[in-house]
Amino acid sequence: MRDDARRFETYEHDHAARLGLGVAADYALGLGLDRIAARIGELAASLRQGIAALPGACVHDLGPDPAGLVTFTLAGQDSAAVRAALGRAGISAGLSLHAAAPLDAAARALPPLVRLSPHVYNSADEIGRTLDVLARVNRGEFRP
């Protein structure tokens, strides 16, 4: 046996995942990383603007140049229930829990946040549909 960390190698590799990573890298480089960043930034800004316009909604992203992740809460709505309602509508969403950023969550007394992550392939229509569903959830018309 080797006497270094390589003794823990299994000599088995996920070849499909390695090939997929290479294809994804080629795709991203083909589109252009700056172009991808700009597109995701536009979609995220559209989401933030639309969510902020909802009564009682609070967008929790900070900084002059926020990332593509959009985090928010709807007043009087449990974030897990909002996420579930989005899921029922076929919209993928996540939750940002205290454990993901304990120092920031504690400093700002953040509850669990709904997280949307637009991607370069999302359309403006999909953003609009997401905002429509959120408006219905916010009005109590769409519940899990």
Coordinates of N, CA and C in Angstrom, one line a residue:
M1 N 0.8 -1.2 0.0 CA 0.0 0.0 0.0 C 0.9 1.2 0.0
R2 N 0.4 2.3 -0.6 CA 1.1 3.6 -0.6 C 1.0 4.2 0.7
D3 N 1.9 5.1 1.0 CA 1.9 5.7 2.4 C 1.4 7.2 2.3
D4 N 0.7 7.5 1.2 CA 0.2 8.9 1.0 C -1.3 8.8 0.7
A5 N -2.0 9.9 0.5 CA -3.4 10.0 0.3 C -3.9 9.2 -0.9
R6 N -3.0 8.9 -1.9 CA -3.5 8.2 -3.1 C -3.9 6.8 -2.8
R7 N -3.6 6.3 -1.6 CA -4.0 4.9 -1.3 C -5.5 4.8 -1.2
F8 N -6.2 5.9 -1.0 CA -7.6 6.0 -0.9 C -8.3 6.0 -2.3
E9 N -7.6 6.1 -3.4 CA -8.2 6.2 -4.7 C -8.8 4.8 -5.0
T10 N -9.9 4.9 -5.6 CA -10.6 3.6 -6.0 C -10.3 3.2 -7.4
Y11 N -9.7 4.0 -8.2 CA -9.4 3.7 -9.6 C -10.6 3.5 -10.4
E12 N -11.7 4.0 -9.9 CA -13.0 4.0 -10.7 C -13.4 5.5 -10.8
H13 N -13.8 5.8 -12.0 CA -14.1 7.2 -12.3 C -15.5 7.2 -13.0
D14 N -16.2 8.3 -12.8 CA -17.5 8.5 -13.5 C -17.2 9.1 -14.9
H15 N -17.0 8.3 -15.8 CA -16.6 8.7 -17.2 C -17.7 9.6 -17.8
A16 N -19.0 9.3 -17.6 CA -20.0 10.1 -18.2 C -20.0 11.5 -17.6
A17 N -19.8 11.6 -16.3 CA -19.7 12.9 -15.6 C -18.6 13.7 -16.2
R18 N -17.4 13.1 -16.4 CA -16.3 13.8 -16.9 C -16.5 14.3 -18.3
L19 N -17.1 13.4 -19.1 CA -17.5 13.8 -20.5 C -18.5 15.0 -20.5
G20 N -19.5 14.9 -19.6 CA -20.5 15.9 -19.5 C -19.9 17.2 -19.1
L21 N -19.0 17.2 -18.1 CA -18.3 18.4 -17.7 C -17.6 19.1 -18.9
G22 N -16.9 18.3 -19.7 CA -16.2 18.8 -20.9 C -17.2 19.4 -21.9
V23 N -18.3 18.8 -22.1 CA -19.3 19.3 -23.0 C -19.8 20.6 -22.5
A24 N -20.1 20.7 -21.2 CA -20.6 21.9 -20.5 C -19.6 23.0 -20.7
A25 N -18.3 22.7 -20.4 CA -17.3 23.7 -20.5 C -17.2 24.3 -22.0
D26 N -17.2 23.4 -22.9 CA -17.2 23.8 -24.3 C -18.4 24.7 -24.7
Y27 N -19.6 24.3 -24.2 CA -20.8 25.0 -24.5 C -20.7 26.5 -23.9
A28 N -20.2 26.5 -22.6 CA -20.1 27.8 -22.0 C -19.0 28.7 -22.7
L29 N -17.9 28.1 -23.1 CA -16.9 28.9 -23.8 C -17.4 29.3 -25.2
G30 N -18.2 28.5 -25.8 CA -18.8 28.8 -27.1 C -19.8 30.0 -27.0
L31 N -20.5 30.1 -25.9 CA -21.4 31.2 -25.7 C -20.7 32.5 -25.3
G32 N -19.6 32.3 -24.5 CA -18.9 33.4 -24.0 C -19.3 33.7 -22.6
L33 N -18.3 33.6 -21.7 CA -18.6 33.8 -20.2 C -19.1 35.1 -19.9
D34 N -18.6 36.2 -20.6 CA -19.2 37.5 -20.4 C -20.6 37.6 -20.8
R35 N -21.0 37.0 -21.9 CA -22.3 37.0 -22.4 C -23.3 36.2 -21.5
I36 N -22.8 35.1 -20.9 CA -23.6 34.3 -20.0 C -23.8 35.2 -18.7
A37 N -22.8 35.8 -18.2 CA -22.9 36.6 -17.0 C -23.9 37.7 -17.2
A38 N -23.8 38.4 -18.4 CA -24.8 39.5 -18.7 C -26.2 39.0 -18.7
R39 N -26.4 37.9 -19.4 CA -27.8 37.3 -19.5 C -28.4 36.9 -18.2
I40 N -27.6 36.2 -17.4 CA -28.1 35.8 -16.1 C -28.3 37.1 -15.2
G41 N -27.5 38.1 -15.3 CA -27.7 39.3 -14.6 C -29.0 40.0 -15.0
E42 N -29.3 40.0 -16.3 CA -30.5 40.6 -16.7 C -31.8 39.9 -16.2
L43 N -31.7 38.6 -16.3 CA -32.8 37.8 -15.8 C -33.0 37.9 -14.3
A44 N -31.9 37.9 -13.6 CA -32.0 38.1 -12.1 C -32.6 39.5 -11.8
A45 N -32.1 40.5 -12.5 CA -32.6 41.9 -12.2 C -34.1 42.0 -12.5
S46 N -34.5 41.3 -13.5 CA -36.0 41.3 -13.9 C -36.8 40.6 -12.8
L47 N -36.3 39.5 -12.3 CA -36.9 38.8 -11.1 C -37.0 39.7 -9.9
R48 N -35.8 40.3 -9.6 CA -35.8 41.2 -8.4 C -36.8 42.3 -8.5
Q49 N -36.8 42.9 -9.6 CA -37.7 44.1 -9.8 C -39.2 43.6 -9.7
G50 N -39.5 42.5 -10.3 CA -40.9 42.0 -10.3 C -41.3 41.6 -8.9
I51 N -40.4 40.9 -8.2 CA -40.7 40.5 -6.8 C -40.8 41.7 -5.9
A52 N -39.9 42.6 -6.0 CA -40.0 43.8 -5.1 C -41.3 44.6 -5.3
A53 N -41.9 44.5 -6.5 CA -43.2 45.2 -6.8 C -44.4 44.5 -6.1
L54 N -44.2 43.3 -5.6 CA -45.3 42.6 -5.0 C -45.5 43.1 -3.6
P55 N -46.8 43.4 -3.2 CA -47.0 43.9 -1.8 C -46.5 42.9 -0.8
G56 N -45.7 43.4 0.2 CA -45.2 42.6 1.2 C -44.0 41.8 0.9
A57 N -43.5 41.9 -0.3 CA -42.3 41.1 -0.7 C -41.0 41.8 -0.3
C58 N -40.0 41.0 0.0 CA -38.7 41.6 0.4 C -37.6 40.8 -0.3
V59 N -36.9 41.4 -1.2 CA -35.7 40.8 -1.8 C -34.5 41.0 -0.9
H60 N -33.8 40.0 -0.6 CA -32.8 40.0 0.5 C -31.4 40.0 -0.1
D61 N -31.2 40.2 -1.4 CA -29.9 40.2 -2.0 C -29.2 41.6 -1.7
L62 N -27.9 41.5 -1.5 CA -27.1 42.7 -1.1 C -26.1 43.0 -2.2
G63 N -25.6 44.2 -2.1 CA -24.4 44.6 -2.9 C -24.8 45.3 -4.2
P64 N -23.8 46.0 -4.7 CA -24.1 46.8 -6.0 C -24.2 45.9 -7.2
D65 N -23.6 44.7 -7.1 CA -23.6 43.8 -8.3 C -24.0 42.4 -7.8
P66 N -25.2 42.2 -7.5 CA -25.6 40.9 -6.9 C -25.5 39.7 -7.9
A67 N -25.3 38.6 -7.4 CA -25.2 37.4 -8.2 C -26.5 37.0 -8.9
G68 N -26.5 35.9 -9.6 CA -27.7 35.5 -10.3 C -28.7 34.8 -9.4
L69 N -28.3 34.5 -8.2 CA -29.3 33.9 -7.2 C -30.1 35.0 -6.7
V70 N -31.4 34.8 -6.7 CA -32.4 35.8 -6.2 C -33.1 35.2 -4.9
T71 N -32.9 35.9 -3.8 CA -33.5 35.4 -2.6 C -34.6 36.4 -2.1
F72 N -35.7 35.9 -1.6 CA -36.8 36.7 -1.1 C -37.7 36.0 -0.2
T73 N -38.5 36.8 0.5 CA -39.6 36.3 1.3 C -40.9 37.1 0.9
L74 N -42.0 36.5 1.2 CA -43.3 37.1 1.0 C -43.9 37.2 2.4
A75 N -44.3 38.4 2.8 CA -44.9 38.6 4.1 C -46.1 37.7 4.4
G76 N -46.0 37.1 5.5 CA -47.1 36.2 5.9 C -47.1 34.8 5.2
Q77 N -46.1 34.6 4.4 CA -46.0 33.3 3.7 C -44.8 32.5 4.2
D78 N -45.0 31.3 4.5 CA -43.8 30.4 4.8 C -43.0 30.1 3.5
S79 N -41.7 30.3 3.6 CA -40.9 30.2 2.4 C -40.9 28.8 1.8
A80 N -41.0 27.8 2.7 CA -41.1 26.4 2.2 C -42.4 26.2 1.4
A81 N -43.5 26.8 1.9 CA -44.8 26.7 1.2 C -44.7 27.5 -0.1
V82 N -44.1 28.6 -0.2 CA -43.9 29.3 -1.4 C -43.1 28.5 -2.4
R83 N -42.0 27.9 -1.9 CA -41.2 27.0 -2.8 C -42.1 25.8 -3.3
A84 N -42.9 25.2 -2.5 CA -43.7 24.1 -2.9 C -44.8 24.6 -3.9
A85 N -45.3 25.8 -3.8 CA -46.3 26.3 -4.7 C -45.6 26.5 -6.1
L86 N -44.4 27.0 -6.1 CA -43.7 27.2 -7.3 C -43.4 25.8 -8.0
G87 N -43.0 24.9 -7.2 CA -42.8 23.5 -7.7 C -44.0 22.9 -8.3
R88 N -45.2 23.1 -7.7 CA -46.4 22.6 -8.3 C -46.7 23.3 -9.6
A89 N -46.2 24.5 -9.8 CA -46.4 25.2 -11.1 C -45.3 24.8 -12.1
G90 N -44.4 23.9 -11.7 CA -43.3 23.5 -12.6 C -42.1 24.4 -12.6
I91 N -42.0 25.2 -11.5 CA -40.9 26.2 -11.4 C -40.0 25.7 -10.4
S92 N -38.7 25.5 -10.7 CA -37.7 25.1 -9.8 C -37.3 26.2 -8.9
A93 N -37.3 26.0 -7.6 CA -36.9 27.0 -6.6 C -36.2 26.2 -5.4
G94 N -35.4 26.9 -4.7 CA -34.8 26.3 -3.5 C -35.1 27.1 -2.3
L95 N -34.5 26.7 -1.2 CA -34.6 27.4 0.1 C -33.1 27.7 0.5
S96 N -32.9 28.9 1.0 CA -31.7 29.3 1.6 C -31.9 29.3 3.1
L97 N -31.4 28.3 3.8 CA -31.6 28.2 5.2 C -30.4 28.8 6.0
H98 N -30.7 29.1 7.3 CA -29.7 29.7 8.2 C -28.3 29.0 8.1
A99 N -28.3 27.7 8.0 CA -27.1 27.0 8.0 C -26.2 27.3 6.8
A100 N -26.8 27.8 5.7 CA -26.1 28.1 4.5 C -25.2 29.3 4.6
A101 N -25.6 30.3 5.5 CA -24.8 31.5 5.7 C -25.1 31.9 7.1
P102 N -24.6 31.2 8.1 CA -25.0 31.5 9.5 C -24.7 32.9 10.0
L103 N -23.5 33.4 9.6 CA -23.1 34.7 10.1 C -24.0 35.8 9.6
D104 N -24.3 35.8 8.3 CA -25.2 36.7 7.6 C -26.6 36.6 8.1
A105 N -27.1 35.3 8.2 CA -28.4 35.1 8.6 C -28.7 35.6 10.0
A106 N -27.7 35.4 10.9 CA -27.8 35.8 12.3 C -27.7 37.3 12.3
A107 N -26.8 37.9 11.6 CA -26.6 39.4 11.7 C -27.9 40.1 11.2
R108 N -28.5 39.6 10.1 CA -29.7 40.2 9.6 C -31.0 39.6 10.0
A109 N -30.9 38.6 11.0 CA -32.1 37.9 11.5 C -33.0 37.4 10.3
L110 N -32.3 36.7 9.4 CA -33.1 36.2 8.2 C -33.8 35.0 8.5
P111 N -35.0 34.9 8.0 CA -35.8 33.6 8.1 C -35.3 32.8 6.9
P112 N -35.8 31.6 6.7 CA -35.6 30.8 5.5 C -36.0 31.7 4.3
L113 N -35.2 31.7 3.2 CA -35.5 32.5 2.1 C -35.8 31.6 0.9
V114 N -36.7 32.0 0.0 CA -36.9 31.3 -1.3 C -35.8 31.8 -2.2
R115 N -35.3 30.8 -3.0 CA -34.2 31.1 -3.8 C -34.5 30.7 -5.3
L116 N -34.4 31.7 -6.2 CA -34.6 31.4 -7.6 C -33.2 31.6 -8.3
S117 N -32.9 30.8 -9.2 CA -31.6 30.8 -9.9 C -31.8 30.8 -11.4
P118 N -32.0 31.9 -12.0 CA -32.2 31.9 -13.5 C -30.9 31.5 -14.2
H119 N -31.0 30.8 -15.3 CA -29.9 30.3 -16.1 C -29.9 31.0 -17.4
V120 N -28.8 30.9 -18.1 CA -28.7 31.5 -19.4 C -29.8 31.1 -20.4
Y121 N -30.2 29.9 -20.3 CA -31.2 29.4 -21.2 C -32.7 29.7 -20.8
N122 N -32.9 30.4 -19.7 CA -34.3 30.8 -19.3 C -34.7 32.0 -20.2
S123 N -36.0 32.1 -20.4 CA -36.5 33.1 -21.3 C -37.2 34.2 -20.4
A124 N -37.5 35.3 -21.1 CA -38.2 36.4 -20.4 C -39.6 35.9 -20.1
D125 N -40.2 35.1 -21.0 CA -41.5 34.6 -20.7 C -41.6 33.7 -19.4
E126 N -40.5 32.9 -19.2 CA -40.4 32.1 -18.0 C -40.3 33.0 -16.8
I127 N -39.6 34.1 -16.9 CA -39.5 35.0 -15.7 C -40.9 35.6 -15.5
G128 N -41.6 36.0 -16.5 CA -42.9 36.5 -16.4 C -43.9 35.5 -15.8
R129 N -43.8 34.3 -16.2 CA -44.7 33.3 -15.6 C -44.4 33.1 -14.1
T130 N -43.1 33.1 -13.8 CA -42.7 32.9 -12.4 C -43.3 34.1 -11.6
L131 N -43.2 35.3 -12.1 CA -43.7 36.4 -11.4 C -45.2 36.4 -11.2
D132 N -45.9 35.8 -12.3 CA -47.4 35.7 -12.2 C -47.7 34.7 -11.1
V133 N -47.0 33.5 -11.1 CA -47.3 32.5 -10.0 C -47.0 33.2 -8.6
L134 N -45.9 33.9 -8.5 CA -45.7 34.5 -7.2 C -46.7 35.5 -6.8
A135 N -47.3 36.3 -7.7 CA -48.3 37.2 -7.5 C -49.6 36.5 -7.0
R136 N -49.9 35.3 -7.6 CA -51.0 34.5 -7.2 C -50.8 33.9 -5.8
V137 N -49.6 33.5 -5.5 CA -49.2 32.9 -4.2 C -49.4 34.0 -3.2
N138 N -48.9 35.2 -3.5 CA -48.9 36.4 -2.6 C -50.4 36.8 -2.3
R139 N -51.3 36.6 -3.2 CA -52.7 36.9 -3.0 C -53.4 35.8 -2.3
G140 N -52.8 34.7 -2.1 CA -53.4 33.5 -1.5 C -54.2 32.7 -2.4
E141 N -54.0 32.8 -3.7 CA -54.8 32.1 -4.7 C -54.1 30.8 -5.1
F142 N -52.9 30.6 -4.8 CA -52.1 29.4 -5.2 C -51.4 28.9 -4.0
R143 N -51.8 27.8 -3.4 CA -51.2 27.3 -2.3 C -50.8 25.8 -2.5
P144 N -49.8 25.3 -1.8 CA -49.4 23.9 -2.0 C -50.4 23.0 -1.3

